[in-house]
Short mmCIF file of C-alpha atoms and ligand atoms in Angstrom, two decimals:
data_model
loop_
_atom_site.label_atom_id
_atom_site.label_comp_id
_atom_site.label_asym_id
_atom_site.label_seq_id
_atom_site.Cartn_x
_atom_site.Cartn_y
_atom_site.Cartn_z
CA UNK A 193 -28.97 -11.46 86.81
CA UNK A 194 -25.43 -10.11 86.18
CA UNK A 195 -23.22 -9.12 88.91
CA UNK A 196 -22.46 -5.62 87.78
CA UNK A 197 -19.49 -5.67 90.18
CA UNK A 198 -18.05 -8.67 88.27
CA UNK A 199 -18.49 -8.60 84.80
CA UNK A 200 -16.88 -6.51 82.08
CA UNK A 201 -14.57 -3.82 82.28
CA UNK A 202 -14.57 -0.58 85.21
CA UNK A 203 -15.62 2.42 83.72
CA UNK A 204 -13.21 4.36 81.44
CA UNK A 205 -11.27 7.15 83.59
CA UNK A 206 -10.02 10.63 82.44
CA UNK A 207 -6.76 10.10 80.10
CA UNK A 208 -4.91 11.75 83.10
CA UNK A 209 -5.97 9.33 85.21
CA UNK A 210 -4.82 6.44 83.30
CA UNK A 211 -1.52 8.09 82.37
CA UNK A 212 -1.01 8.76 86.03
CA UNK A 213 -1.66 4.86 86.76
CA UNK A 214 1.05 4.25 83.87
CA UNK A 215 3.12 6.14 85.39
CA UNK A 216 3.15 4.85 89.28
CA UNK A 217 3.37 1.51 87.45
CA UNK A 218 6.45 2.47 86.11
CA UNK A 219 7.93 4.40 89.47
CA UNK A 220 8.52 0.76 90.79
CA UNK A 221 10.78 -0.18 87.14
CA UNK A 222 14.51 -0.12 87.48
CA UNK A 223 15.93 3.06 86.19
CA UNK A 224 16.36 3.50 82.37
CA UNK A 225 18.19 6.57 82.54
CA UNK A 226 21.60 7.34 84.55
CA UNK A 227 23.59 4.99 83.61
CA UNK A 228 23.25 2.81 86.58
CA UNK A 229 21.53 -0.10 84.93
CA UNK A 230 24.11 -2.73 83.32
CA UNK A 231 21.42 -4.33 81.36
CA UNK A 232 18.18 -4.46 79.49
CA UNK A 233 18.41 -1.11 78.34
CA UNK A 234 20.79 1.11 76.07
CA UNK A 235 21.02 4.60 76.77
CA UNK A 236 23.16 6.79 74.88
CA UNK A 237 22.17 9.99 77.48
CA UNK A 238 21.80 11.89 74.16
CA UNK A 239 19.35 15.05 75.03
CA UNK A 240 16.02 14.78 73.39
CA UNK A 241 16.32 11.65 71.63
CA UNK A 242 13.61 9.94 73.79
CA UNK A 243 11.47 12.66 72.87
CA UNK A 244 12.34 12.25 68.83
CA UNK A 245 11.38 8.84 68.88
CA UNK A 246 8.42 9.07 70.88
CA UNK A 247 7.24 11.45 68.15
CA UNK A 248 8.11 9.54 65.44
CA UNK A 249 6.68 6.39 67.08
CA UNK A 250 3.41 8.19 67.42
CA UNK A 251 3.65 9.53 63.90
CA UNK A 252 3.26 5.78 62.74
CA UNK A 253 2.17 3.54 65.78
CA UNK A 254 -1.49 2.95 64.00
CA UNK A 255 0.57 2.20 60.24
CA UNK A 256 0.56 -1.65 59.45
CA UNK A 257 3.16 -2.95 58.03
CA UNK A 258 1.11 -5.70 56.65
CA UNK A 259 1.24 -4.09 53.26
CA UNK A 260 3.71 -2.18 52.31
CA UNK A 261 1.73 -1.04 48.98
CA UNK A 262 -0.81 0.17 51.56
CA UNK A 263 2.00 2.23 53.72
CA UNK A 264 5.02 3.09 51.58
CA UNK A 265 6.45 4.85 54.20
CA UNK A 266 7.01 1.73 56.29
CA UNK A 267 8.52 0.32 53.51
CA UNK A 268 10.72 3.24 52.65
CA UNK A 269 11.97 3.25 56.42
CA UNK A 270 12.27 -0.35 56.36
CA UNK A 271 14.29 -0.25 53.49
CA UNK A 272 16.67 2.62 54.56
CA UNK A 273 17.17 1.03 57.99
CA UNK A 274 18.44 -2.28 55.96
CA UNK A 275 20.75 -0.03 53.98
CA UNK A 276 22.21 1.40 57.39
CA UNK A 277 22.84 -1.92 58.98
CA UNK A 278 24.36 -3.27 55.46
CA UNK A 279 26.79 0.05 55.61
CA UNK A 280 27.94 -0.67 59.12
CA UNK A 281 28.36 -4.55 58.72
CA UNK A 282 30.76 -4.21 55.35
CA UNK A 283 28.05 -4.53 52.44
CA UNK A 284 26.66 -2.04 49.89
CA UNK A 285 27.83 -0.47 46.74
CA UNK A 286 32.04 -0.82 46.24
CA UNK A 287 32.26 -3.85 48.81
CA UNK A 288 32.11 -7.14 48.08
CA UNK A 289 28.88 -7.50 49.06
CA UNK A 290 26.98 -5.15 47.45
CA UNK A 291 23.45 -7.53 47.29
CA UNK A 292 23.11 -7.43 50.52
CA UNK A 293 19.03 -7.61 51.29
CA UNK A 294 17.39 -7.90 54.42
CA UNK A 295 14.03 -7.22 56.79
CA UNK A 296 13.19 -5.16 59.89
CA UNK A 297 12.49 -8.02 62.32
CA UNK A 298 11.02 -7.27 66.22
CA UNK A 299 14.45 -7.80 67.97
CA UNK A 300 17.15 -10.36 68.17
CA UNK A 301 15.46 -13.13 68.92
CA UNK A 302 13.13 -12.91 65.86
CA UNK A 303 16.13 -12.36 63.97
CA UNK A 304 17.60 -15.67 65.10
CA UNK A 305 14.64 -17.68 64.87
CA UNK A 306 14.23 -16.19 61.20
CA UNK A 307 17.79 -17.04 60.08
CA UNK A 308 17.46 -20.62 61.44
CA UNK A 309 14.60 -20.93 59.30
CA UNK A 310 15.28 -19.51 56.27
CA UNK A 311 18.27 -22.23 56.74
CA UNK A 312 16.54 -24.74 57.29
CA UNK A 313 13.67 -24.24 54.70
CA UNK A 314 16.34 -23.86 51.86
CA UNK A 315 17.01 -27.32 52.33
CA UNK A 316 13.54 -29.25 52.22
CA UNK A 317 15.08 -32.53 51.27
CA UNK A 318 17.09 -32.39 54.78
CA UNK A 319 14.20 -34.58 56.61
CA UNK A 320 16.07 -33.99 60.40
CA UNK A 321 17.95 -30.46 59.67
CA UNK A 322 20.63 -29.40 62.35
CA UNK A 323 22.44 -26.14 63.46
CA UNK A 324 25.85 -25.93 64.86
CA UNK A 325 26.44 -23.31 67.38
CA UNK A 326 29.49 -22.41 70.48
CA UNK A 327 28.26 -22.83 73.99
CA UNK A 328 28.45 -19.37 74.32
CA UNK A 329 25.33 -18.46 71.59
CA UNK A 330 22.48 -16.79 72.46
CA UNK A 331 19.95 -18.94 74.26
CA UNK A 332 17.62 -17.28 70.95
CA UNK A 333 19.32 -20.25 68.83
CA UNK A 334 17.68 -22.87 71.43
CA UNK A 335 14.64 -21.15 71.37
CA UNK A 336 14.73 -21.06 67.48
CA UNK A 337 15.97 -24.93 66.96
CA UNK A 338 12.83 -25.59 69.64
CA UNK A 339 10.25 -23.78 68.02
CA UNK A 340 11.44 -24.95 64.09
CA UNK A 341 12.18 -28.65 65.22
CA UNK A 342 15.94 -28.42 64.08
CA UNK A 343 18.51 -30.35 66.61
CA UNK A 344 21.14 -28.21 67.91
CA UNK A 345 25.00 -29.38 67.76
CA UNK A 346 26.49 -27.25 70.58
CA UNK A 347 30.52 -26.94 70.80
CA UNK A 348 31.91 -26.13 74.09
CA UNK A 349 33.86 -22.64 74.24
CA UNK A 350 37.14 -22.41 75.95
CA UNK A 351 37.46 -21.61 79.26
CA UNK A 352 40.34 -19.70 78.86
CA UNK A 353 39.42 -18.02 76.05
CA UNK A 354 35.80 -18.08 76.03
CA UNK A 355 35.50 -18.94 72.10
CA UNK A 356 35.18 -21.93 70.37
CA UNK A 357 37.55 -23.48 68.53
CA UNK A 358 37.21 -23.72 64.84
CA UNK A 359 38.59 -26.89 64.61
CA UNK A 360 35.66 -28.25 66.80
CA UNK A 361 32.73 -25.88 64.87
CA UNK A 362 34.09 -28.03 61.75
CA UNK A 363 34.27 -30.82 63.38
CA UNK A 364 30.81 -30.53 64.08
CA UNK A 365 29.00 -30.17 60.83
CA UNK A 366 27.09 -33.19 59.43
CA UNK A 367 25.45 -33.60 56.40
CA UNK A 368 22.19 -32.55 58.19
CA UNK A 369 23.70 -29.58 59.12
CA UNK A 370 21.86 -26.28 57.48
CA UNK A 371 23.37 -23.56 59.38
CA UNK A 372 26.50 -22.87 61.20
CA UNK A 373 26.25 -19.58 63.94
CA UNK A 374 28.87 -17.62 66.09
CA UNK A 375 28.59 -14.19 67.74
CA UNK A 376 30.33 -11.05 67.64
CA UNK A 377 30.13 -10.70 70.18
CA UNK A 378 28.77 -13.07 72.44
CA UNK A 379 26.00 -11.45 75.17
CA UNK A 380 27.65 -13.32 78.39
CA UNK A 381 31.29 -12.27 78.29
CA UNK A 382 31.00 -9.95 75.11
CA UNK A 383 34.21 -11.48 73.20
CA UNK A 384 34.02 -12.26 69.20
CA UNK A 385 34.33 -15.70 68.08
CA UNK A 386 36.75 -16.56 65.39
CA UNK A 387 34.27 -15.29 62.66
CA UNK A 388 36.47 -15.84 59.85
CA UNK A 389 37.63 -19.67 60.54
CA UNK A 390 34.19 -20.61 61.28
CA UNK A 391 32.87 -19.20 58.26
CA UNK A 392 35.48 -20.85 56.36
CA UNK A 393 34.70 -24.13 57.38
CA UNK A 394 31.05 -23.72 56.69
CA UNK A 395 31.31 -22.65 52.93
CA UNK A 396 33.98 -25.38 52.64
CA UNK A 397 30.93 -27.64 53.65
CA UNK A 398 28.49 -25.73 51.98
CA UNK A 399 26.70 -24.71 54.84
CA UNK A 400 25.35 -21.19 56.00
CA UNK A 401 26.82 -19.33 58.15
CA UNK A 402 25.04 -16.95 60.53
CA UNK A 403 27.19 -14.04 62.56
CA UNK A 404 24.95 -13.20 65.42
CA UNK A 405 25.91 -9.31 65.93
CA UNK A 406 22.84 -8.64 67.48
CA UNK A 407 24.49 -7.10 70.70
CA UNK A 408 27.45 -5.64 69.16
CA UNK A 409 26.99 -5.36 65.25
CA UNK A 410 26.81 -1.51 65.60
CA UNK A 411 29.40 -0.80 68.01
CA UNK A 412 32.15 -3.02 66.77
CA UNK A 413 32.78 -1.06 63.42
CA UNK A 414 33.25 2.12 65.47
CA UNK A 415 35.11 0.82 67.90
CA UNK A 416 37.62 -0.84 64.92
CA UNK A 417 37.43 3.27 63.47
CA UNK A 418 38.90 4.38 67.08
CA UNK A 419 41.91 1.71 66.52
CA UNK A 420 40.79 -1.11 68.71
CA UNK A 421 41.36 -4.50 67.40
CA UNK A 422 38.23 -6.03 66.55
CA UNK A 423 38.43 -8.93 64.11
CA UNK A 424 37.04 -9.51 60.62
CA UNK A 425 33.31 -10.40 61.64
CA UNK A 426 30.81 -9.08 59.09
CA UNK A 427 29.88 -9.47 55.55
CA UNK A 428 33.45 -8.65 54.12
CA UNK A 429 34.50 -12.14 55.47
CA UNK A 430 33.81 -14.50 53.08
CA UNK A 431 31.36 -17.52 53.84
CA UNK A 432 29.19 -15.14 55.91
CA UNK A 433 25.72 -15.75 54.46
CA UNK A 434 23.52 -13.80 57.10
CA UNK A 435 24.08 -11.35 59.82
CA UNK A 436 21.78 -9.69 62.74
CA UNK A 437 21.75 -6.68 64.75
CA UNK A 438 19.60 -5.32 66.84
CA UNK A 439 18.92 -1.43 66.54
CA UNK A 440 17.19 -1.04 69.69
CA UNK A 441 20.69 -2.22 71.36
CA UNK A 442 23.61 -0.30 70.36
CA UNK A 443 21.63 2.00 67.58
CA UNK A 444 19.88 3.17 70.70
CA UNK A 445 16.30 3.01 69.08
CA UNK A 446 13.59 2.11 71.54
CA UNK A 447 12.73 -1.27 71.86
CA UNK A 448 11.07 -3.47 68.64
CA UNK A 449 13.83 -3.30 66.08
CA UNK A 450 16.31 -5.55 64.79
CA UNK A 451 17.79 -6.29 61.27
CA UNK A 452 18.53 -9.56 59.51
CA UNK A 453 20.77 -9.23 56.80
CA UNK A 454 21.26 -12.02 53.84
CA UNK A 455 23.97 -11.75 51.54
CA UNK A 456 21.99 -11.69 48.70
CA UNK A 457 18.29 -12.23 47.48
CA UNK A 458 18.26 -16.17 46.62
CA UNK A 459 19.54 -16.85 50.49
CA UNK A 460 16.90 -14.79 51.83
CA UNK A 461 14.16 -16.06 49.68
CA UNK A 462 13.32 -18.94 51.85
CA UNK A 463 12.32 -16.23 54.64
CA UNK A 464 9.33 -15.50 53.24
CA UNK A 465 5.88 -17.01 53.93
CA UNK A 466 2.85 -16.59 51.66
CA UNK A 467 -0.76 -18.00 52.06
CA UNK A 468 -2.90 -17.37 49.12
CA UNK A 469 -5.50 -21.04 49.95
CA UNK A 470 -8.34 -18.95 51.49
CA UNK A 471 -11.04 -16.81 51.08
CA UNK A 472 -8.80 -13.58 52.40
CA UNK A 473 -6.17 -11.13 51.45
CA UNK A 474 -3.08 -13.21 50.29
CA UNK A 475 -0.82 -13.16 53.14
CA UNK A 476 3.25 -12.47 52.37
CA UNK A 477 5.26 -12.28 54.97
CA UNK A 478 9.15 -11.72 55.26
CA UNK A 479 9.08 -11.80 59.29
CA UNK A 480 7.18 -13.86 61.96
CA UNK A 481 4.54 -11.04 62.67
CA UNK A 482 1.87 -10.40 60.15
CA UNK A 483 0.34 -7.34 61.67
CA UNK A 484 3.20 -4.93 62.58
CA UNK A 485 3.17 -1.59 64.23
CA UNK A 486 5.05 1.12 62.65
CA UNK A 487 5.91 2.99 65.30
CA UNK A 488 8.99 1.16 66.44
CA UNK A 489 10.57 0.75 62.97
CA UNK A 490 9.61 4.92 62.48
CA UNK A 491 11.41 5.67 66.22
CA UNK A 492 14.68 3.65 64.87
CA UNK A 493 14.48 5.36 61.67
CA UNK A 494 14.04 8.90 63.17
CA UNK A 495 17.05 7.93 66.01
CA UNK A 496 19.61 6.70 63.45
CA UNK A 497 19.02 9.52 61.03
CA UNK A 498 19.38 11.99 63.63
CA UNK A 499 22.92 10.14 65.14
CA UNK A 500 24.21 9.38 62.38
CA UNK A 501 27.91 8.46 62.03
CA UNK A 502 29.18 10.89 64.03
CA UNK A 503 26.79 10.42 66.28
CA UNK A 504 27.39 6.72 66.59
CA UNK A 505 31.03 6.93 66.61
CA UNK A 506 30.92 9.91 69.28
CA UNK A 507 28.99 7.39 71.33
CA UNK A 508 31.65 4.51 70.92
CA UNK A 509 34.18 6.78 72.09
CA UNK A 510 32.36 7.55 75.05
CA UNK A 511 31.26 3.67 75.66
CA UNK A 512 34.78 2.83 75.13
CA UNK A 513 36.49 4.99 77.70
CA UNK A 514 33.44 4.01 80.10
CA UNK A 515 34.30 0.03 79.33
CA UNK A 516 37.75 0.81 80.34
CA UNK A 517 37.22 2.61 83.42
CA UNK A 518 35.22 -0.08 84.67
CA UNK A 519 37.29 -2.80 83.42
CA UNK A 520 40.05 -0.74 85.82
CA UNK A 521 37.71 -0.45 88.50
CA UNK A 522 37.25 -4.32 88.63
CA UNK A 523 41.02 -4.68 88.49
CA UNK A 524 41.40 -2.62 91.34
CA UNK A 525 39.52 -4.85 93.98
CA UNK A 526 40.94 -7.93 95.62
CA UNK A 527 38.95 -10.61 95.44
CA UNK A 528 37.54 -10.29 91.90
CA UNK A 529 38.67 -11.01 88.21
CA UNK A 530 37.67 -10.22 84.71
CA UNK A 531 36.20 -13.06 82.95
CA UNK A 532 38.17 -11.38 79.99
CA UNK A 533 39.80 -8.51 78.62
CA UNK A 534 37.05 -6.37 77.52
CA UNK A 535 37.17 -6.07 73.71
CA UNK A 536 33.30 -5.01 73.06
CA UNK A 537 31.29 -3.35 75.38
CA UNK A 538 30.96 -6.06 78.07
CA UNK A 539 32.60 -5.84 81.26
CA UNK A 540 32.29 -9.45 82.76
CA UNK A 541 33.88 -10.14 85.89
CA UNK A 542 33.80 -13.35 88.69
CA UNK A 543 35.03 -13.61 91.82
CA UNK A 544 38.74 -15.51 92.79
CA UNK A 545 39.18 -18.03 95.32
CA UNK A 546 39.34 -15.87 98.26
CA UNK A 547 36.92 -13.26 96.81
CA UNK A 548 33.16 -12.61 97.42
CA UNK A 549 30.26 -14.61 97.18
CA UNK A 550 29.25 -13.38 93.78
CA UNK A 551 25.59 -13.10 94.52
CA UNK A 552 25.42 -11.22 97.35
CA UNK A 553 28.20 -8.71 95.74
CA UNK A 554 25.08 -8.42 92.98
CA UNK A 555 22.59 -7.86 95.98
CA UNK A 556 25.42 -5.11 97.47
CA UNK A 557 25.47 -3.45 94.98
CA UNK A 558 21.96 -3.23 93.91
CA UNK A 559 21.52 -1.69 97.61
CA UNK A 560 23.76 1.02 96.24
CA UNK A 561 21.72 1.85 93.41
CA UNK A 562 23.92 -0.34 90.91
CA UNK A 563 21.66 -3.00 88.84
CA UNK A 564 23.99 -5.35 87.47
CA UNK A 565 23.26 -8.85 86.23
CA UNK A 566 24.25 -11.91 87.52
CA UNK A 567 25.09 -15.04 85.46
CA UNK A 568 24.58 -18.52 86.74
CA UNK A 569 28.00 -20.93 86.62
CA UNK A 570 27.65 -23.27 83.61
CA UNK A 571 29.74 -26.41 82.02
CA UNK A 572 32.97 -25.44 83.62
CA UNK A 573 32.27 -21.51 83.74
CA UNK A 574 31.91 -19.48 86.90
CA UNK A 575 29.00 -17.60 87.72
CA UNK A 576 29.81 -14.03 86.63
CA UNK A 577 28.19 -10.36 86.90
CA UNK A 578 27.59 -9.14 83.67
CA UNK A 579 27.80 -5.26 82.99
CA UNK A 580 26.29 -4.26 79.19
CA UNK A 581 28.25 -0.93 79.11
CA UNK A 582 26.43 1.90 77.36
CA UNK A 583 27.63 5.76 76.77
CA UNK A 584 25.36 6.96 79.58
CA UNK A 585 27.27 4.99 82.45
CA UNK A 586 30.47 7.16 81.43
CA UNK A 587 29.58 10.15 84.03
CA UNK A 588 29.44 7.36 86.77
CA UNK A 589 32.19 5.20 86.61
CA UNK A 590 34.20 7.36 89.10
CA UNK A 591 31.66 6.46 91.46
CA UNK A 592 31.25 3.06 90.47
CA UNK A 593 34.87 2.22 91.62
CA UNK A 594 34.46 3.05 95.55
CA UNK A 595 31.08 1.50 95.59
CA UNK A 596 32.45 -1.96 94.28
CA UNK A 597 34.86 -2.32 96.51
CA UNK A 598 32.88 -1.28 99.55
CA UNK A 599 30.36 -3.68 97.91
CA UNK A 600 32.97 -6.39 97.48
CA UNK A 601 33.96 -5.74 101.63
CA UNK A 602 30.35 -5.83 102.60
CA UNK A 603 29.81 -9.06 101.04
CA UNK A 604 32.92 -10.90 102.32
CA UNK A 605 31.39 -9.85 105.84
CA UNK A 606 28.29 -11.05 105.21
CA UNK A 607 30.10 -14.42 103.61
CA UNK A 608 28.43 -16.66 101.33
CA UNK A 609 24.99 -17.73 100.92
CA UNK A 610 24.26 -21.29 102.82
CA UNK A 611 20.93 -22.62 101.53
CA UNK A 612 19.08 -24.62 104.26
CA UNK A 613 20.00 -28.01 104.35
CA UNK A 614 16.65 -29.16 102.98
CA UNK A 615 16.25 -27.05 100.35
CA UNK A 616 19.89 -27.62 98.99
CA UNK A 617 18.90 -31.53 99.45
CA UNK A 618 15.62 -30.83 97.65
CA UNK A 619 17.55 -29.29 94.74
CA UNK A 620 19.97 -31.93 94.28
CA UNK A 621 17.48 -34.52 94.38
CA UNK A 622 14.87 -32.88 92.29
CA UNK A 623 14.35 -33.73 88.63
CA UNK A 624 12.25 -31.34 86.65
CA UNK A 625 9.68 -34.14 86.30
CA UNK A 626 9.40 -34.14 89.73
CA UNK A 627 8.28 -30.62 90.36
CA UNK A 628 4.44 -30.66 91.39
CA UNK A 629 2.62 -26.95 91.66
CA UNK A 630 2.68 -27.60 95.88
CA UNK A 631 6.48 -27.52 95.50
CA UNK A 632 6.99 -24.94 93.48
CA UNK A 633 4.37 -22.48 95.55
CA UNK A 634 6.32 -23.87 98.62
CA UNK A 635 9.79 -22.95 97.30
CA UNK A 636 8.34 -19.34 96.21
CA UNK A 637 7.02 -18.45 99.58
CA UNK A 638 10.24 -19.79 101.12
CA UNK A 639 12.19 -17.89 98.99
CA UNK A 640 10.10 -14.77 99.57
CA UNK A 641 8.52 -14.28 96.43
CA UNK A 642 5.58 -11.70 96.93
CA UNK A 643 2.18 -12.52 96.17
CA UNK A 644 0.74 -9.33 97.14
CA UNK A 645 -1.10 -7.95 94.11
CA UNK A 646 0.70 -4.76 93.03
CA UNK A 647 3.78 -5.51 95.26
CA UNK A 648 7.36 -6.44 94.44
CA UNK A 649 7.06 -9.64 92.72
CA UNK A 650 10.90 -10.59 93.94
CA UNK A 651 12.56 -10.39 97.41
CA UNK A 652 14.68 -7.11 97.43
CA UNK A 653 17.81 -9.63 98.13
CA UNK A 654 17.85 -12.20 95.25
CA UNK A 655 20.83 -13.97 96.69
CA UNK A 656 19.24 -17.03 98.07
CA UNK A 657 17.07 -17.31 94.67
CA UNK A 658 20.58 -17.01 92.55
CA UNK A 659 21.90 -19.80 95.09
CA UNK A 660 19.70 -21.96 94.67
CA UNK A 661 19.62 -21.88 91.00
CA UNK A 662 23.30 -22.21 90.92
CA UNK A 663 23.04 -25.46 92.56
CA UNK A 664 20.63 -26.76 90.08
CA UNK A 665 21.32 -27.99 86.50
CA UNK A 666 20.07 -25.80 83.68
CA UNK A 667 17.01 -28.61 82.71
CA UNK A 668 16.14 -27.62 86.40
CA UNK A 669 16.86 -24.06 86.56
CA UNK A 670 14.69 -23.64 83.39
CA UNK A 671 11.46 -25.93 84.94
CA UNK A 672 11.96 -23.83 87.94
CA UNK A 673 11.95 -20.40 86.32
CA UNK A 674 9.07 -21.68 84.10
CA UNK A 675 6.86 -22.22 87.14
CA UNK A 676 8.02 -18.78 89.16
CA UNK A 677 7.37 -16.73 86.43
CA UNK A 678 4.48 -18.42 85.74
CA UNK A 679 3.18 -17.49 89.26
CA UNK A 680 4.23 -14.23 88.49
CA UNK A 681 1.53 -13.95 85.13
CA UNK A 682 -1.79 -13.88 87.20
CA UNK A 683 -4.25 -11.98 85.75
CA UNK A 684 -5.58 -8.91 88.00
CA UNK A 685 -9.40 -8.88 87.82
C1 LIG B 112 24.14 -11.80 71.00
C2 LIG B 112 22.72 -11.79 70.96
N1 LIG B 112 21.65 -12.14 70.35
C3 LIG B 112 20.49 -12.30 70.56
C4 LIG B 112 19.80 -11.42 71.51
C5 LIG B 112 18.68 -11.42 71.64
O1 LIG B 112 17.88 -10.12 71.25
P1 LIG B 112 16.32 -9.95 72.16
O2 LIG B 112 16.44 -9.96 73.22
O3 LIG B 112 16.20 -8.42 71.48
O4 LIG B 112 15.51 -10.84 71.46
C6 LIG B 112 20.47 -10.66 72.28
C7 LIG B 112 20.20 -9.93 73.15
O5 LIG B 112 20.62 -9.71 74.28
C8 LIG B 112 22.08 -10.72 72.16
O6 LIG B 112 23.10 -10.17 73.22
#
């Protein structure tokens, strides 16, 4: 006998009931609009833009990018997006990079994985390929190296400038190096690496150079047009062979769209994967996914067409002013200091010696409705607070300063987090391999990670969790977080 209550799916419900469930689940999320969330979302606060993107997404959601001949609409939109990204990044007719080509990917991580794969596969004779990256490079390079079995030579950034020394990058290039990478700007601190010097060193060694402009590639050129001192970082720089830029960041498209550009088609060639040695259709994929929804691509297309050059210039102006206002707010509070003078759309600050515990401060800001991103201390760099600034923040800047001052005062009164002695001793002594499921469950429970179905997965105040992670070396942080996330990812039956 089949137990009807256990087997199969529940019976269907009315459309409005299903949608209502989605809406109720969404109510527990961080606010994607309103300029109070400084990570994860990119909100230009342009009236009607969400509706436009949703309508375009709906038109193409079931269209499949697997076969451009079956759905030429997607091919046309992809080509237009690649052309637009090229124009923003110093390529196209009349430039020094007229032959740039590219692909639309699902996001920055996929673009970086493909940049590494393409560089690796251009050199099948190199049996143990390597890449050179600054320590500030996005973690997606490490993921690429891990997936693709490419070794990564990491060049530390200066603790003052937060940039790598180009000479050290050059010195790290070996005969097995297939790619040198740098960021414009780095995610963590928002600083632009010395792209021209790094690309020149790579070119001298006959190695490809990728500029990760996933975060800021769409804003830096507009900031330059507004008179900001943005250094050369795009295809105008000789030696730059590929660039990635995420449209789901500062092109303000909904999630799922990035562009990977190569200086010419011969550099792009090893990116493709083709397979005809099976009885089905011959598979030819420029990117990692095979079946691809047209939804995100159509949404990005409509967004870029609607905002246009004037729209992006206006949004960059608003964002630049918001960045300046937030940086002033940080400067005005005793106990905080900027990690770097803002040169893109990131404001990143840390605490001075007599300043507040940053993780407590982050909780105090959350309690005041400001959702910031704590960054753990790393290789001599102190813990910091990251603010990704978008145009939607502009009307809120005036409120941020007083709340920041208030939150700092409250954090100073609360004092720093002191881990219980046994927890601190445990983290000091633990190695990733020594973590047992019981230990992890015990730690998670001790840290207040909820396990009620549908309940909040994390405690309201995260300072203890962040302090614990901060006390752990990176390898243990990774393992702990993998285990914690594994605990959260459980089916609801
Ligand atoms: C500089 C940089 N590169 C790559 C990525 C990865 O992008 P995604 O999260 O879209 O995979 C990010 C994301 O923030 C980034 O800032």
